[in-house]
């Protein structure tokens, strides 16, 4: 991260005063835990609002969003500094193309992340997706395979387009609970979590400029939640939950080096070869030599100096 250009986090001053106060309090909590740098990786399918969420967190338009190109075509890192704290947030291309995992995009992301440490994973989807299908399982499994299941222990599920009106027969809270539970189940399966382990947090987000606001000008959801400070609060909780950040190195991306794995067995193989092949062959040769000597006529035996010793039979 050292080579990345770090700018002053000016966007934080664009938030309403109450939001600024909440964010400074949360950043102070991180510093109390000796966390002065936080790197957030944003992953998910295309068109779910990853780039818009990045812009909302930073308070600046750092990722391009339009009606015709909703996200970055390649990974993009934004670094901002404020009061001795540095935020790195990584926007990424969508992981699905043509109904399948986009291996090209995934490879671009993996190469981009080499030697970077990820503190937080934001897995982004839409609240108004209504259904979970095989694509969701494909994506979550691809993330686990690419970056290791442990990355989910540093993860949150972020559901965008949260300012919606659910179907008539459901209350907003019930709809959110159902949608969250289904996605949590998919993620838990991909992450290999045990039943006894806690659920991955789910946070609702509404990036639209038409999002409702409270009297202080803060963006709020249908239930009155001021969502941006709440999102950052959950990020802080995960960052300080005791799990280890994920270092994305070649070993994690490519798996163990087969050659290195094989080298571990060389000493054992040589020992096996010596004790079970070489030594038995050597003993066999020595026995053959001794047997051959014992079966020779006396007049063919040489003494140790190489002189021939001849024995005569008495008549």
mmCIF file with all atom_site columns, N, CA, C and O in Angstrom, residues 68-105:
data_model
loop_
_atom_site.group_PDB
_atom_site.id
_atom_site.type_symbol
_atom_site.label_atom_id
_atom_site.label_alt_id
_atom_site.label_comp_id
_atom_site.label_asym_id
_atom_site.label_entity_id
_atom_site.label_seq_id
_atom_site.pdbx_PDB_ins_code
_atom_site.Cartn_x
_atom_site.Cartn_y
_atom_site.Cartn_z
_atom_site.occupancy
_atom_site.B_iso_or_equiv
_atom_site.pdbx_formal_charge
_atom_site.auth_seq_id
_atom_site.auth_comp_id
_atom_site.auth_asym_id
_atom_site.auth_atom_id
_atom_site.pdbx_PDB_model_num
ATOM 1   N N  . UNK A 1 68  ? -25.119 3.403   -17.882 1.00 0.00 ? 68  UNK A N  1
ATOM 2   C CA . UNK A 1 68  ? -24.661 2.462   -18.891 1.00 0.00 ? 68  UNK A CA 1
ATOM 3   C C  . UNK A 1 68  ? -23.390 1.712   -18.473 1.00 0.00 ? 68  UNK A C  1
ATOM 4   O O  . UNK A 1 68  ? -23.039 0.714   -19.069 1.00 0.00 ? 68  UNK A O  1
ATOM 5   N N  . UNK A 1 69  ? -22.705 2.220   -17.455 1.00 0.00 ? 69  UNK A N  1
ATOM 6   C CA . UNK A 1 69  ? -21.521 1.525   -16.939 1.00 0.00 ? 69  UNK A CA 1
ATOM 7   C C  . UNK A 1 69  ? -21.552 1.695   -15.429 1.00 0.00 ? 69  UNK A C  1
ATOM 8   O O  . UNK A 1 69  ? -21.128 2.701   -14.890 1.00 0.00 ? 69  UNK A O  1
ATOM 9   N N  . UNK A 1 70  ? -22.088 0.697   -14.770 1.00 0.00 ? 70  UNK A N  1
ATOM 10  C CA . UNK A 1 70  ? -22.416 0.837   -13.354 1.00 0.00 ? 70  UNK A CA 1
ATOM 11  C C  . UNK A 1 70  ? -21.252 0.565   -12.424 1.00 0.00 ? 70  UNK A C  1
ATOM 12  O O  . UNK A 1 70  ? -21.377 0.720   -11.219 1.00 0.00 ? 70  UNK A O  1
ATOM 13  N N  . UNK A 1 71  ? -20.108 0.136   -12.951 1.00 0.00 ? 71  UNK A N  1
ATOM 14  C CA . UNK A 1 71  ? -19.013 -0.221  -12.060 1.00 0.00 ? 71  UNK A CA 1
ATOM 15  C C  . UNK A 1 71  ? -17.679 -0.200  -12.793 1.00 0.00 ? 71  UNK A C  1
ATOM 16  O O  . UNK A 1 71  ? -17.630 -0.062  -14.012 1.00 0.00 ? 71  UNK A O  1
ATOM 17  N N  . UNK A 1 72  ? -16.614 -0.324  -12.019 1.00 0.00 ? 72  UNK A N  1
ATOM 18  C CA . UNK A 1 72  ? -15.268 -0.310  -12.585 1.00 0.00 ? 72  UNK A CA 1
ATOM 19  C C  . UNK A 1 72  ? -15.038 -1.539  -13.447 1.00 0.00 ? 72  UNK A C  1
ATOM 20  O O  . UNK A 1 72  ? -15.546 -2.619  -13.169 1.00 0.00 ? 72  UNK A O  1
ATOM 21  N N  . UNK A 1 73  ? -14.257 -1.355  -14.538 1.00 0.00 ? 73  UNK A N  1
ATOM 22  C CA . UNK A 1 73  ? -13.902 -2.474  -15.397 1.00 0.00 ? 73  UNK A CA 1
ATOM 23  C C  . UNK A 1 73  ? -12.692 -3.223  -14.862 1.00 0.00 ? 73  UNK A C  1
ATOM 24  O O  . UNK A 1 73  ? -12.385 -4.317  -15.294 1.00 0.00 ? 73  UNK A O  1
ATOM 25  N N  . UNK A 1 74  ? -11.980 -2.597  -13.919 1.00 0.00 ? 74  UNK A N  1
ATOM 26  C CA . UNK A 1 74  ? -10.844 -3.243  -13.271 1.00 0.00 ? 74  UNK A CA 1
ATOM 27  C C  . UNK A 1 74  ? -10.783 -2.715  -11.844 1.00 0.00 ? 74  UNK A C  1
ATOM 28  O O  . UNK A 1 74  ? -11.391 -1.689  -11.521 1.00 0.00 ? 74  UNK A O  1
ATOM 29  N N  . UNK A 1 75  ? -10.058 -3.385  -10.962 1.00 0.00 ? 75  UNK A N  1
ATOM 30  C CA . UNK A 1 75  ? -10.002 -2.935  -9.564  1.00 0.00 ? 75  UNK A CA 1
ATOM 31  C C  . UNK A 1 75  ? -9.484  -1.508  -9.435  1.00 0.00 ? 75  UNK A C  1
ATOM 32  O O  . UNK A 1 75  ? -8.622  -1.066  -10.187 1.00 0.00 ? 75  UNK A O  1
ATOM 33  N N  . UNK A 1 76  ? -10.044 -0.798  -8.480  1.00 0.00 ? 76  UNK A N  1
ATOM 34  C CA . UNK A 1 76  ? -9.674  0.593   -8.224  1.00 0.00 ? 76  UNK A CA 1
ATOM 35  C C  . UNK A 1 76  ? -9.525  0.776   -6.721  1.00 0.00 ? 76  UNK A C  1
ATOM 36  O O  . UNK A 1 76  ? -10.404 0.385   -5.950  1.00 0.00 ? 76  UNK A O  1
ATOM 37  N N  . UNK A 1 77  ? -8.391  1.352   -6.297  1.00 0.00 ? 77  UNK A N  1
ATOM 38  C CA . UNK A 1 77  ? -8.190  1.599   -4.866  1.00 0.00 ? 77  UNK A CA 1
ATOM 39  C C  . UNK A 1 77  ? -8.225  3.093   -4.596  1.00 0.00 ? 77  UNK A C  1
ATOM 40  O O  . UNK A 1 77  ? -7.634  3.891   -5.318  1.00 0.00 ? 77  UNK A O  1
ATOM 41  N N  . UNK A 1 78  ? -8.959  3.454   -3.561  1.00 0.00 ? 78  UNK A N  1
ATOM 42  C CA . UNK A 1 78  ? -9.043  4.837   -3.117  1.00 0.00 ? 78  UNK A CA 1
ATOM 43  C C  . UNK A 1 78  ? -8.494  4.906   -1.700  1.00 0.00 ? 78  UNK A C  1
ATOM 44  O O  . UNK A 1 78  ? -8.929  4.146   -0.833  1.00 0.00 ? 78  UNK A O  1
ATOM 45  N N  . UNK A 1 79  ? -7.532  5.801   -1.469  1.00 0.00 ? 79  UNK A N  1
ATOM 46  C CA . UNK A 1 79  ? -6.917  5.944   -0.151  1.00 0.00 ? 79  UNK A CA 1
ATOM 47  C C  . UNK A 1 79  ? -7.134  7.356   0.362   1.00 0.00 ? 79  UNK A C  1
ATOM 48  O O  . UNK A 1 79  ? -6.820  8.329   -0.323  1.00 0.00 ? 79  UNK A O  1
ATOM 49  N N  . UNK A 1 80  ? -7.668  7.448   1.593   1.00 0.00 ? 80  UNK A N  1
ATOM 50  C CA . UNK A 1 80  ? -7.922  8.739   2.219   1.00 0.00 ? 80  UNK A CA 1
ATOM 51  C C  . UNK A 1 80  ? -7.414  8.720   3.663   1.00 0.00 ? 80  UNK A C  1
ATOM 52  O O  . UNK A 1 80  ? -7.525  7.711   4.357   1.00 0.00 ? 80  UNK A O  1
ATOM 53  N N  . UNK A 1 81  ? -6.872  9.890   4.081   1.00 0.00 ? 81  UNK A N  1
ATOM 54  C CA . UNK A 1 81  ? -6.299  10.002  5.426   1.00 0.00 ? 81  UNK A CA 1
ATOM 55  C C  . UNK A 1 81  ? -7.004  11.108  6.204   1.00 0.00 ? 81  UNK A C  1
ATOM 56  O O  . UNK A 1 81  ? -7.345  12.162  5.646   1.00 0.00 ? 81  UNK A O  1
ATOM 57  N N  . UNK A 1 82  ? -7.209  10.844  7.507   1.00 0.00 ? 82  UNK A N  1
ATOM 58  C CA . UNK A 1 82  ? -7.865  11.834  8.364   1.00 0.00 ? 82  UNK A CA 1
ATOM 59  C C  . UNK A 1 82  ? -7.398  11.646  9.805   1.00 0.00 ? 82  UNK A C  1
ATOM 60  O O  . UNK A 1 82  ? -7.531  10.560  10.375  1.00 0.00 ? 82  UNK A O  1
ATOM 61  N N  . UNK A 1 83  ? -6.791  12.673  10.371  1.00 0.00 ? 83  UNK A N  1
ATOM 62  C CA . UNK A 1 83  ? -6.373  12.678  11.776  1.00 0.00 ? 83  UNK A CA 1
ATOM 63  C C  . UNK A 1 83  ? -5.535  11.456  12.130  1.00 0.00 ? 83  UNK A C  1
ATOM 64  O O  . UNK A 1 83  ? -5.741  10.812  13.158  1.00 0.00 ? 83  UNK A O  1
ATOM 65  N N  . UNK A 1 84  ? -4.581  11.125  11.256  1.00 0.00 ? 84  UNK A N  1
ATOM 66  C CA . UNK A 1 84  ? -3.687  10.006  11.528  1.00 0.00 ? 84  UNK A CA 1
ATOM 67  C C  . UNK A 1 84  ? -4.249  8.645   11.181  1.00 0.00 ? 84  UNK A C  1
ATOM 68  O O  . UNK A 1 84  ? -3.594  7.616   11.412  1.00 0.00 ? 84  UNK A O  1
ATOM 69  N N  . UNK A 1 85  ? -5.463  8.612   10.614  1.00 0.00 ? 85  UNK A N  1
ATOM 70  C CA . UNK A 1 85  ? -6.088  7.340   10.205  1.00 0.00 ? 85  UNK A CA 1
ATOM 71  C C  . UNK A 1 85  ? -6.168  7.296   8.688   1.00 0.00 ? 85  UNK A C  1
ATOM 72  O O  . UNK A 1 85  ? -6.512  8.295   8.047   1.00 0.00 ? 85  UNK A O  1
ATOM 73  N N  . UNK A 1 86  ? -5.850  6.111   8.108   1.00 0.00 ? 86  UNK A N  1
ATOM 74  C CA . UNK A 1 86  ? -5.889  5.945   6.649   1.00 0.00 ? 86  UNK A CA 1
ATOM 75  C C  . UNK A 1 86  ? -6.916  4.886   6.270   1.00 0.00 ? 86  UNK A C  1
ATOM 76  O O  . UNK A 1 86  ? -6.889  3.764   6.797   1.00 0.00 ? 86  UNK A O  1
ATOM 77  N N  . UNK A 1 87  ? -7.809  5.253   5.378   1.00 0.00 ? 87  UNK A N  1
ATOM 78  C CA . UNK A 1 87  ? -8.809  4.333   4.836   1.00 0.00 ? 87  UNK A CA 1
ATOM 79  C C  . UNK A 1 87  ? -8.446  3.986   3.405   1.00 0.00 ? 87  UNK A C  1
ATOM 80  O O  . UNK A 1 87  ? -8.254  4.871   2.571   1.00 0.00 ? 87  UNK A O  1
ATOM 81  N N  . UNK A 1 88  ? -8.324  2.694   3.126   1.00 0.00 ? 88  UNK A N  1
ATOM 82  C CA . UNK A 1 88  ? -8.136  2.198   1.756   1.00 0.00 ? 88  UNK A CA 1
ATOM 83  C C  . UNK A 1 88  ? -9.384  1.397   1.406   1.00 0.00 ? 88  UNK A C  1
ATOM 84  O O  . UNK A 1 88  ? -9.754  0.463   2.131   1.00 0.00 ? 88  UNK A O  1
ATOM 85  N N  . UNK A 1 89  ? -10.029 1.740   0.315   1.00 0.00 ? 89  UNK A N  1
ATOM 86  C CA . UNK A 1 89  ? -11.219 1.002   -0.099  1.00 0.00 ? 89  UNK A CA 1
ATOM 87  C C  . UNK A 1 89  ? -11.073 0.605   -1.564  1.00 0.00 ? 89  UNK A C  1
ATOM 88  O O  . UNK A 1 89  ? -10.722 1.433   -2.407  1.00 0.00 ? 89  UNK A O  1
ATOM 89  N N  . UNK A 1 90  ? -11.285 -0.676  -1.840  1.00 0.00 ? 90  UNK A N  1
ATOM 90  C CA . UNK A 1 90  ? -11.004 -1.251  -3.159  1.00 0.00 ? 90  UNK A CA 1
ATOM 91  C C  . UNK A 1 90  ? -12.306 -1.639  -3.850  1.00 0.00 ? 90  UNK A C  1
ATOM 92  O O  . UNK A 1 90  ? -13.019 -2.545  -3.401  1.00 0.00 ? 90  UNK A O  1
ATOM 93  N N  . UNK A 1 91  ? -12.605 -0.939  -4.937  1.00 0.00 ? 91  UNK A N  1
ATOM 94  C CA . UNK A 1 91  ? -13.764 -1.256  -5.764  1.00 0.00 ? 91  UNK A CA 1
ATOM 95  C C  . UNK A 1 91  ? -13.345 -2.296  -6.806  1.00 0.00 ? 91  UNK A C  1
ATOM 96  O O  . UNK A 1 91  ? -12.195 -2.304  -7.267  1.00 0.00 ? 91  UNK A O  1
ATOM 97  N N  . UNK A 1 92  ? -14.252 -3.175  -7.196  1.00 0.00 ? 92  UNK A N  1
ATOM 98  C CA . UNK A 1 92  ? -13.901 -4.281  -8.099  1.00 0.00 ? 92  UNK A CA 1
ATOM 99  C C  . UNK A 1 92  ? -14.974 -4.500  -9.162  1.00 0.00 ? 92  UNK A C  1
ATOM 100 O O  . UNK A 1 92  ? -16.131 -4.112  -8.974  1.00 0.00 ? 92  UNK A O  1
ATOM 101 N N  . UNK A 1 93  ? -14.605 -5.146  -10.276 1.00 0.00 ? 93  UNK A N  1
ATOM 102 C CA . UNK A 1 93  ? -15.599 -5.497  -11.311 1.00 0.00 ? 93  UNK A CA 1
ATOM 103 C C  . UNK A 1 93  ? -16.570 -6.547  -10.788 1.00 0.00 ? 93  UNK A C  1
ATOM 104 O O  . UNK A 1 93  ? -16.281 -7.263  -9.821  1.00 0.00 ? 93  UNK A O  1
ATOM 105 N N  . UNK A 1 94  ? -17.716 -6.638  -11.465 1.00 0.00 ? 94  UNK A N  1
ATOM 106 C CA . UNK A 1 94  ? -18.690 -7.668  -11.111 1.00 0.00 ? 94  UNK A CA 1
ATOM 107 C C  . UNK A 1 94  ? -18.149 -9.067  -11.359 1.00 0.00 ? 94  UNK A C  1
ATOM 108 O O  . UNK A 1 94  ? -17.383 -9.293  -12.290 1.00 0.00 ? 94  UNK A O  1
ATOM 109 N N  . UNK A 1 95  ? -18.555 -10.001 -10.528 1.00 0.00 ? 95  UNK A N  1
ATOM 110 C CA . UNK A 1 95  ? -18.012 -11.364 -10.596 1.00 0.00 ? 95  UNK A CA 1
ATOM 111 C C  . UNK A 1 95  ? -18.850 -12.316 -11.433 1.00 0.00 ? 95  UNK A C  1
ATOM 112 O O  . UNK A 1 95  ? -18.554 -13.514 -11.480 1.00 0.00 ? 95  UNK A O  1
ATOM 113 N N  . UNK A 1 96  ? -19.880 -11.809 -12.086 1.00 0.00 ? 96  UNK A N  1
ATOM 114 C CA . UNK A 1 96  ? -20.739 -12.669 -12.911 1.00 0.00 ? 96  UNK A CA 1
ATOM 115 C C  . UNK A 1 96  ? -20.820 -12.111 -14.325 1.00 0.00 ? 96  UNK A C  1
ATOM 116 O O  . UNK A 1 96  ? -20.971 -10.910 -14.530 1.00 0.00 ? 96  UNK A O  1
ATOM 117 N N  . UNK A 1 97  ? -20.703 -12.995 -15.303 1.00 0.00 ? 97  UNK A N  1
ATOM 118 C CA . UNK A 1 97  ? -20.897 -12.610 -16.705 1.00 0.00 ? 97  UNK A CA 1
ATOM 119 C C  . UNK A 1 97  ? -21.513 -13.787 -17.450 1.00 0.00 ? 97  UNK A C  1
ATOM 120 O O  . UNK A 1 97  ? -21.009 -14.904 -17.391 1.00 0.00 ? 97  UNK A O  1
ATOM 121 N N  . UNK A 1 98  ? -22.616 -13.522 -18.133 1.00 0.00 ? 98  UNK A N  1
ATOM 122 C CA . UNK A 1 98  ? -23.270 -14.565 -18.902 1.00 0.00 ? 98  UNK A CA 1
ATOM 123 C C  . UNK A 1 98  ? -23.786 -15.718 -18.067 1.00 0.00 ? 98  UNK A C  1
ATOM 124 O O  . UNK A 1 98  ? -23.875 -16.851 -18.540 1.00 0.00 ? 98  UNK A O  1
ATOM 125 N N  . UNK A 1 99  ? -24.139 -15.436 -16.823 1.00 0.00 ? 99  UNK A N  1
ATOM 126 C CA . UNK A 1 99  ? -24.693 -16.487 -15.967 1.00 0.00 ? 99  UNK A CA 1
ATOM 127 C C  . UNK A 1 99  ? -23.667 -17.349 -15.280 1.00 0.00 ? 99  UNK A C  1
ATOM 128 O O  . UNK A 1 99  ? -24.030 -18.346 -14.640 1.00 0.00 ? 99  UNK A O  1
ATOM 129 N N  . UNK A 1 100 ? -22.406 -16.978 -15.377 1.00 0.00 ? 100 UNK A N  1
ATOM 130 C CA . UNK A 1 100 ? -21.342 -17.757 -14.739 1.00 0.00 ? 100 UNK A CA 1
ATOM 131 C C  . UNK A 1 100 ? -20.341 -16.814 -14.069 1.00 0.00 ? 100 UNK A C  1
ATOM 132 O O  . UNK A 1 100 ? -20.310 -15.614 -14.361 1.00 0.00 ? 100 UNK A O  1
ATOM 133 N N  . UNK A 1 101 ? -19.514 -17.384 -13.190 1.00 0.00 ? 101 UNK A N  1
ATOM 134 C CA . UNK A 1 101 ? -18.469 -16.594 -12.554 1.00 0.00 ? 101 UNK A CA 1
ATOM 135 C C  . UNK A 1 101 ? -17.509 -16.080 -13.624 1.00 0.00 ? 101 UNK A C  1
ATOM 136 O O  . UNK A 1 101 ? -17.065 -16.836 -14.488 1.00 0.00 ? 101 UNK A O  1
ATOM 137 N N  . UNK A 1 102 ? -17.209 -14.796 -13.580 1.00 0.00 ? 102 UNK A N  1
ATOM 138 C CA . UNK A 1 102 ? -16.308 -14.157 -14.541 1.00 0.00 ? 102 UNK A CA 1
ATOM 139 C C  . UNK A 1 102 ? -14.866 -14.417 -14.107 1.00 0.00 ? 102 UNK A C  1
ATOM 140 O O  . UNK A 1 102 ? -14.304 -13.684 -13.283 1.00 0.00 ? 102 UNK A O  1
ATOM 141 N N  . UNK A 1 103 ? -14.258 -15.461 -14.672 1.00 0.00 ? 103 UNK A N  1
ATOM 142 C CA . UNK A 1 103 ? -12.905 -15.837 -14.275 1.00 0.00 ? 103 UNK A CA 1
ATOM 143 C C  . UNK A 1 103 ? -11.883 -14.753 -14.600 1.00 0.00 ? 103 UNK A C  1
ATOM 144 O O  . UNK A 1 103 ? -10.904 -14.573 -13.872 1.00 0.00 ? 103 UNK A O  1
ATOM 145 N N  . UNK A 1 104 ? -12.111 -14.029 -15.699 1.00 0.00 ? 104 UNK A N  1
ATOM 146 C CA . UNK A 1 104 ? -11.188 -12.958 -16.075 1.00 0.00 ? 104 UNK A CA 1
ATOM 147 C C  . UNK A 1 104 ? -11.190 -11.851 -15.026 1.00 0.00 ? 104 UNK A C  1
ATOM 148 O O  . UNK A 1 104 ? -10.136 -11.370 -14.595 1.00 0.00 ? 104 UNK A O  1
ATOM 149 N N  . UNK A 1 105 ? -12.387 -11.442 -14.610 1.00 0.00 ? 105 UNK A N  1
ATOM 150 C CA . UNK A 1 105 ? -12.490 -10.404 -13.579 1.00 0.00 ? 105 UNK A CA 1
ATOM 151 C C  . UNK A 1 105 ? -11.882 -10.877 -12.270 1.00 0.00 ? 105 UNK A C  1
ATOM 152 O O  . UNK A 1 105 ? -11.175 -10.127 -11.584 1.00 0.00 ? 105 UNK A O  1
#
